[in-house]
Coordinates of C-alpha atoms and ligand atoms in Angstrom, one line a residue:
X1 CA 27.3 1.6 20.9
X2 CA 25.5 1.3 24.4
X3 CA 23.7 4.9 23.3
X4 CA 22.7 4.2 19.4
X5 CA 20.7 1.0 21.5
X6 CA 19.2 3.1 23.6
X7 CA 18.1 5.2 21.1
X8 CA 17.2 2.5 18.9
X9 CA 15.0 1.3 21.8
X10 CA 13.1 4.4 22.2
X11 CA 12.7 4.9 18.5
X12 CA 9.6 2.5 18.8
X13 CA 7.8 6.1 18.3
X14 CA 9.6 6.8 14.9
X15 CA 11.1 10.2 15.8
X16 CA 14.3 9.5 16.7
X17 CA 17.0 9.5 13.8
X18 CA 19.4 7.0 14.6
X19 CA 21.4 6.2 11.6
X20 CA 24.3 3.5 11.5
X21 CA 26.7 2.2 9.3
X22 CA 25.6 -1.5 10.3
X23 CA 21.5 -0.5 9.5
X24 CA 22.0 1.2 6.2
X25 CA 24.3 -2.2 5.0
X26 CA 21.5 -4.5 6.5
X27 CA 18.8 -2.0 4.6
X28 CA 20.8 -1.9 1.6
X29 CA 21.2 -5.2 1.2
X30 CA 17.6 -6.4 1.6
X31 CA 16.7 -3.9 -0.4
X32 CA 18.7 -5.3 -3.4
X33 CA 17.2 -8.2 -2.8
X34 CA 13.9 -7.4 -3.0
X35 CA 14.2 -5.2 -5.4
X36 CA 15.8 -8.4 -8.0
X37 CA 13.3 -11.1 -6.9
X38 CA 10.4 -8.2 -7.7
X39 CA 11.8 -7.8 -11.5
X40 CA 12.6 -11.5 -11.7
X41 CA 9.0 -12.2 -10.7
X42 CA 7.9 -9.2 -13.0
X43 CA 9.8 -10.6 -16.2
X44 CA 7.9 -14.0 -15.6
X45 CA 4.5 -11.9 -16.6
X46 CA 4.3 -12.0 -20.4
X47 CA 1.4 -9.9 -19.9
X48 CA 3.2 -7.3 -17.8
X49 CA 3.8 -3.7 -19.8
X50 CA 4.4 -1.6 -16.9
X51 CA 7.1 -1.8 -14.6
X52 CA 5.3 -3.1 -10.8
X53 CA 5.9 -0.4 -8.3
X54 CA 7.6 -2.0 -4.6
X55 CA 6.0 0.1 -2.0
X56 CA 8.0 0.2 0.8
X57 CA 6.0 -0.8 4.2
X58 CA 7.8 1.1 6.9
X59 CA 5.3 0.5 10.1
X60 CA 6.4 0.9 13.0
X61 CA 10.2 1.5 11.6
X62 CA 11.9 4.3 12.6
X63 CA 12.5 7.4 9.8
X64 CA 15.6 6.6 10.0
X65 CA 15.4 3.0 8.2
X66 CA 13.1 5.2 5.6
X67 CA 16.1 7.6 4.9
X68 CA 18.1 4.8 4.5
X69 CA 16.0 3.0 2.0
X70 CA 15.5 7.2 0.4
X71 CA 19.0 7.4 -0.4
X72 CA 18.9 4.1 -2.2
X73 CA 16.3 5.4 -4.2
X74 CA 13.3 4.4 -2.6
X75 CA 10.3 6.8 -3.3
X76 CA 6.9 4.5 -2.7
X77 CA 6.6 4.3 0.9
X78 CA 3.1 2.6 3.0
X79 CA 2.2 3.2 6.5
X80 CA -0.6 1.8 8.4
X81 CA -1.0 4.4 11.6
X82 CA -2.4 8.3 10.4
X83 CA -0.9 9.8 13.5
X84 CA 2.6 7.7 12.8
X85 CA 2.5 8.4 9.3
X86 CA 2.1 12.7 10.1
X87 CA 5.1 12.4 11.8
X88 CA 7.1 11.1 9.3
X89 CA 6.2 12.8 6.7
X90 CA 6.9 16.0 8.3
X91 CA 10.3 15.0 9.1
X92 CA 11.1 12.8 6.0
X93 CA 11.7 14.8 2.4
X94 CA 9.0 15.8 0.4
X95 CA 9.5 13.7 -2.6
X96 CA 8.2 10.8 -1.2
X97 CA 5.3 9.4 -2.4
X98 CA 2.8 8.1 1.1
X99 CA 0.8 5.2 0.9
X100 CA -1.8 5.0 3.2
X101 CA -2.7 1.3 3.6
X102 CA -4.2 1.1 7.1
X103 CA -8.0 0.3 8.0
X104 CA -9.3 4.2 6.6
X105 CA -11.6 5.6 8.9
X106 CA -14.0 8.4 7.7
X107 CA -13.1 10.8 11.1
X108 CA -8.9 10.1 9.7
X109 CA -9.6 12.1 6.5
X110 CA -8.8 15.9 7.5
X111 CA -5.5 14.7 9.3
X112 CA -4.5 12.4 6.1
X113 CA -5.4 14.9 3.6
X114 CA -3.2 17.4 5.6
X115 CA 0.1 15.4 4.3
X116 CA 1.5 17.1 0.9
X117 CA 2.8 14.4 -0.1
X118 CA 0.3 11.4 -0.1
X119 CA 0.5 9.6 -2.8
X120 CA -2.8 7.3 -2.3
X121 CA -4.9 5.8 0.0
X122 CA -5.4 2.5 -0.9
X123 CA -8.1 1.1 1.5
X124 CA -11.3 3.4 0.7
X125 CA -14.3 0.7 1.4
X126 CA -17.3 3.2 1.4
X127 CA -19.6 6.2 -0.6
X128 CA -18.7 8.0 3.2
X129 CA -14.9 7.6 3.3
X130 CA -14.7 8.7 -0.2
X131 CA -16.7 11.3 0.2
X132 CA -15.1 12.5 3.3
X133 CA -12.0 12.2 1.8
X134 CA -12.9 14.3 -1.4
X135 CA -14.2 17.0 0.5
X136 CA -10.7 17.5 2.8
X137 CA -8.5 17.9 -0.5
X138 CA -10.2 20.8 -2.1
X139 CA -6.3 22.7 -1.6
X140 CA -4.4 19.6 -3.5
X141 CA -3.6 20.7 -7.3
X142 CA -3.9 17.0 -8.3
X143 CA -6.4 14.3 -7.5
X144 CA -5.1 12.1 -5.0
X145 CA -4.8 8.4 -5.8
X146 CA -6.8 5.9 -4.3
X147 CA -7.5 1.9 -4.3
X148 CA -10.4 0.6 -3.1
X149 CA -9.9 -2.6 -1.1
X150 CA -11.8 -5.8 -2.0
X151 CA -11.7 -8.6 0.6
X152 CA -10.8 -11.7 -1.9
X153 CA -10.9 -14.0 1.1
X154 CA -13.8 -13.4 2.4
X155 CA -12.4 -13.9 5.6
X156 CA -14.7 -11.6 8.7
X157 CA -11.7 -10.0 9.9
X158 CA -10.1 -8.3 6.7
X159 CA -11.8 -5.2 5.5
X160 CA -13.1 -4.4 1.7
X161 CA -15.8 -4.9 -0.1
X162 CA -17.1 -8.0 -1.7
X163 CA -14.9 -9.3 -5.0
X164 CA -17.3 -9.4 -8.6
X165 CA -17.7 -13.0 -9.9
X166 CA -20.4 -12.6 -12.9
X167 CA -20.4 -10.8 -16.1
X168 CA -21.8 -8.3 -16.8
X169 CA -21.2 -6.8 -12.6
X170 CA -24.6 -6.4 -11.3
X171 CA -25.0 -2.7 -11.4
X172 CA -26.2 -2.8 -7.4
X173 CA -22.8 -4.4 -6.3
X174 CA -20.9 -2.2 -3.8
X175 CA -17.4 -2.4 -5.6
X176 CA -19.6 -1.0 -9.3
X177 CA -21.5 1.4 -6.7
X178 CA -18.4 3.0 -5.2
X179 CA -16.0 3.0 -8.1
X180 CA -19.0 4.8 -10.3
X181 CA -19.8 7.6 -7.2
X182 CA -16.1 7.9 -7.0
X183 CA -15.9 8.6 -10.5
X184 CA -18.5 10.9 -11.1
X185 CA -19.1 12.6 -7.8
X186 CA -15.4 13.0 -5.8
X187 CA -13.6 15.4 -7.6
X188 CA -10.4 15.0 -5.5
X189 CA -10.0 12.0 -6.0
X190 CA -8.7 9.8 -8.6
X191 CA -9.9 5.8 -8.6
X192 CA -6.3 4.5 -9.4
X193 CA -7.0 0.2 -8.9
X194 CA -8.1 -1.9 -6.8
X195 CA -6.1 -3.5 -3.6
X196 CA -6.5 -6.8 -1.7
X197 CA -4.4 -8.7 1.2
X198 CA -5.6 -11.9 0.7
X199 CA -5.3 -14.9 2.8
X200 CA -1.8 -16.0 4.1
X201 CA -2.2 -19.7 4.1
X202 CA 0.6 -19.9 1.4
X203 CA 2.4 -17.6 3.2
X204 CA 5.4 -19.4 4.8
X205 CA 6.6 -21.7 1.1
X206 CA 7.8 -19.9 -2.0
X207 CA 5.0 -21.5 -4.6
X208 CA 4.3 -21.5 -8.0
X209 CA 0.7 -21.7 -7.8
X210 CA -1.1 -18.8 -8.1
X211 CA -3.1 -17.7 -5.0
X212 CA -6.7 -17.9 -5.9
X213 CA -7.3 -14.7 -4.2
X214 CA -5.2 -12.5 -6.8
X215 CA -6.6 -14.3 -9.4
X216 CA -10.3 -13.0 -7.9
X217 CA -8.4 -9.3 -7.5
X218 CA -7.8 -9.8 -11.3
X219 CA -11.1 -10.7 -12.5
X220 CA -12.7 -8.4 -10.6
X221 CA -10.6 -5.4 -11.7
X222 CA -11.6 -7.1 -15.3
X223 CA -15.3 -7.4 -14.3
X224 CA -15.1 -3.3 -13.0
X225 CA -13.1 -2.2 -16.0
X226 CA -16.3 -3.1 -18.4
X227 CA -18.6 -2.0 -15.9
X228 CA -16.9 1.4 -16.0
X229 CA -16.0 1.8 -19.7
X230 CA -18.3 4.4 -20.8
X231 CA -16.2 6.7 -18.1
X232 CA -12.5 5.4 -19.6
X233 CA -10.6 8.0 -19.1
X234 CA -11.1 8.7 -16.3
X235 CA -9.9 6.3 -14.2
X236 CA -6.6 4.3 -13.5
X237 CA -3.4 4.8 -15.4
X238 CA -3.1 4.2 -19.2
X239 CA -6.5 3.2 -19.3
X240 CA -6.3 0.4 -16.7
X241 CA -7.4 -0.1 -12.9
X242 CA -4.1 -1.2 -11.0
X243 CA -3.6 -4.2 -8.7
X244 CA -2.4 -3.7 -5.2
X245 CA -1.3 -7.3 -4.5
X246 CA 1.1 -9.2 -2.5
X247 CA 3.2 -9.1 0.6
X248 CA 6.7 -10.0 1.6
X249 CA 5.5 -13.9 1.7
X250 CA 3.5 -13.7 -1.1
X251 CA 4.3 -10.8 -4.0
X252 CA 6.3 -13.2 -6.3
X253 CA 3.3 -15.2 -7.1
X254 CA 1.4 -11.8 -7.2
X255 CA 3.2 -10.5 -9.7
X256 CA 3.1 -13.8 -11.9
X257 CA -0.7 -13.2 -11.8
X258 CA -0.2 -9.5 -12.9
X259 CA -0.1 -7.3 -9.9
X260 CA 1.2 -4.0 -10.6
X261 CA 1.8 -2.3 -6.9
X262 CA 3.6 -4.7 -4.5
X263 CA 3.6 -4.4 -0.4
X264 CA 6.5 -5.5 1.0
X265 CA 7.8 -4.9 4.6
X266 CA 9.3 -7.9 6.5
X267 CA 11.5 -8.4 3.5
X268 CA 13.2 -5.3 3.5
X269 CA 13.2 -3.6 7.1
X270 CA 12.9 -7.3 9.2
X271 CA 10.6 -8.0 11.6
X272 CA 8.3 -5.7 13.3
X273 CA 6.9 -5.6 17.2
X274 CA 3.3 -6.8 17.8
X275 CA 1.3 -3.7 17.7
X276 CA 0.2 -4.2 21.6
X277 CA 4.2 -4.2 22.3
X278 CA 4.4 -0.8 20.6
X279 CA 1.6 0.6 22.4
X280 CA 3.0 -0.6 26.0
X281 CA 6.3 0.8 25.1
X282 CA 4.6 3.9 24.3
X283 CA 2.9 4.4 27.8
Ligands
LIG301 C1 1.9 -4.6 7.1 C2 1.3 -4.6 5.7 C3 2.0 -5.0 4.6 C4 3.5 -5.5 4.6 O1 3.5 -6.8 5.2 P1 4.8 -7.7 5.2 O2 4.3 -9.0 5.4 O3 5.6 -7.2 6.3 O4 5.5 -7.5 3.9 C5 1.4 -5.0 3.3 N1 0.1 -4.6 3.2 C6 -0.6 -4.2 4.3 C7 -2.0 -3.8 4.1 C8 -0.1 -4.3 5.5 O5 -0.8 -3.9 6.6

């Protein structure tokens, strides 16, 4: 006992595999939940024809709590860190599908497109990153996904571009600019949805409202949708852009408003450590 919590303690860097019976019943369990409130949510959604995919949002967690989660069936897994998420792909099996859903940073794009098994990025914000990004993946037999992030709350300190609001999108918005340069210029990639955080402020009471800033996600992926239909085809799947919407406070009432790719960390692996405790245990 005294040396799993030692372990446990160092595993801060993920790279120790600690697995105990205890962790894989707390995983399991959470997991179940989540898992049930995410298709109870889902059902609610008349409009709903695709079954929402629950990425799993293992920052900061040790591989160990992914393998856990792996053998319960998990596939769709989200890190925010490059370097963190190298690691654990390398040591984690190869059937998992990465989602990379950290601030994306053009000089990040050789090390990401390194990983086999990305599955998507889902924070591209810029002509450069996508760019960048397309030009690292020439090696990859199939496109790789990616989301670009739209900052519904217009809040300074949340990345992604600016949502659309009028019809028809004015062709010199960013969000029309990038999709369409993405579409016809970045071979590697494919433009799979579109992917906001949103604000938080309903973030600590279950609610049946829906928060205004899917509901801006949604228009706008209508809004891009027309703006791109001359291209259909080649964009999302089944001939829609998805929504990357909601959190572990927030993805019920994302789903009721139609997301289709939830985030969900807190709920499933507990809480994390403040990312300046992780970097001092580190040093
Ligand atoms: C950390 C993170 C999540 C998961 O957040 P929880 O509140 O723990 O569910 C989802 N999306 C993004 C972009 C994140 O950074």
């Amino acid at each position: 006992m005294r040396i799993s919590r030692a372990l446990f303690r160092m595993s801060a860097t993920p790279a120790a595999v600690v697995r105990t019976p205890e962790r894989a019943e707390e995983l399991r369990t959470s997991l179940a939940e989540i898992r049930a409130r995410v298709q109870q949510a889902a059902s609610a959604n008349a409009s709903a024809n695709r079954q929402p995919t629950l990425v799993a949002v293992s920052k900061y967690k040790p591989a160990s709590d992914i393998l856990e989660c792996y053998e319960d069936g998990q596939r769709n897994f989200g890190e925010n860190y490059v370097q963190e998420l190298v690691d654990k792909a390398a040591q984690l099996p190869a059937d998992i599908r990465w989602h990379f859903i950290g601030t994306f940073q053009t000089n990040k794009s050789k090390i990401l497109a390194s990983i086999p098994n990305l599955y998507a990025v889902q924070t591209v914000g810029s002509v450069k990153g996508a760019d960048a990004l397309s030009k690292q993946l020439t090696t990859r037999t199939t496109p790789l996904n990616v989301l670009l992030q739209v900052n519904t709350s217009g809040e300074g300190a949340k990345s992604g571009l600016p949502p659309l609001t009028s019809s028809p999108a004015p062709e010199d918005a960013e969000l029309v600019q990038l999709a369409r340069h993405i579409v016809s210029s970045c071979p590697h990639l494919h433009l799979q949805g579109l992917m906001t955080i949103g604000s938080l402020t309903e973030s600590l009471h279950v609610t049946v409202k829906p928060n205004e800033d899917f509901e801006k996600l949604k228009q706008t992926r209508d809004l891009l949708e027309e703006a791109l239909a001359a291209e259909k085809g080649k964009w999302g799947e089944d001939g829609r852009l998805l929504l990357s919407m909601g959190m572990s406070s927030d993805f019920e009432a994302a789903l009721r408003t139609g997301s289709d790719i939830v985030r969900v960390g807190t709920g499933i692996f507990g809480s994390r450590p403040k990312k300046e405790e992780v970097k001092s245990a580190a040093s």
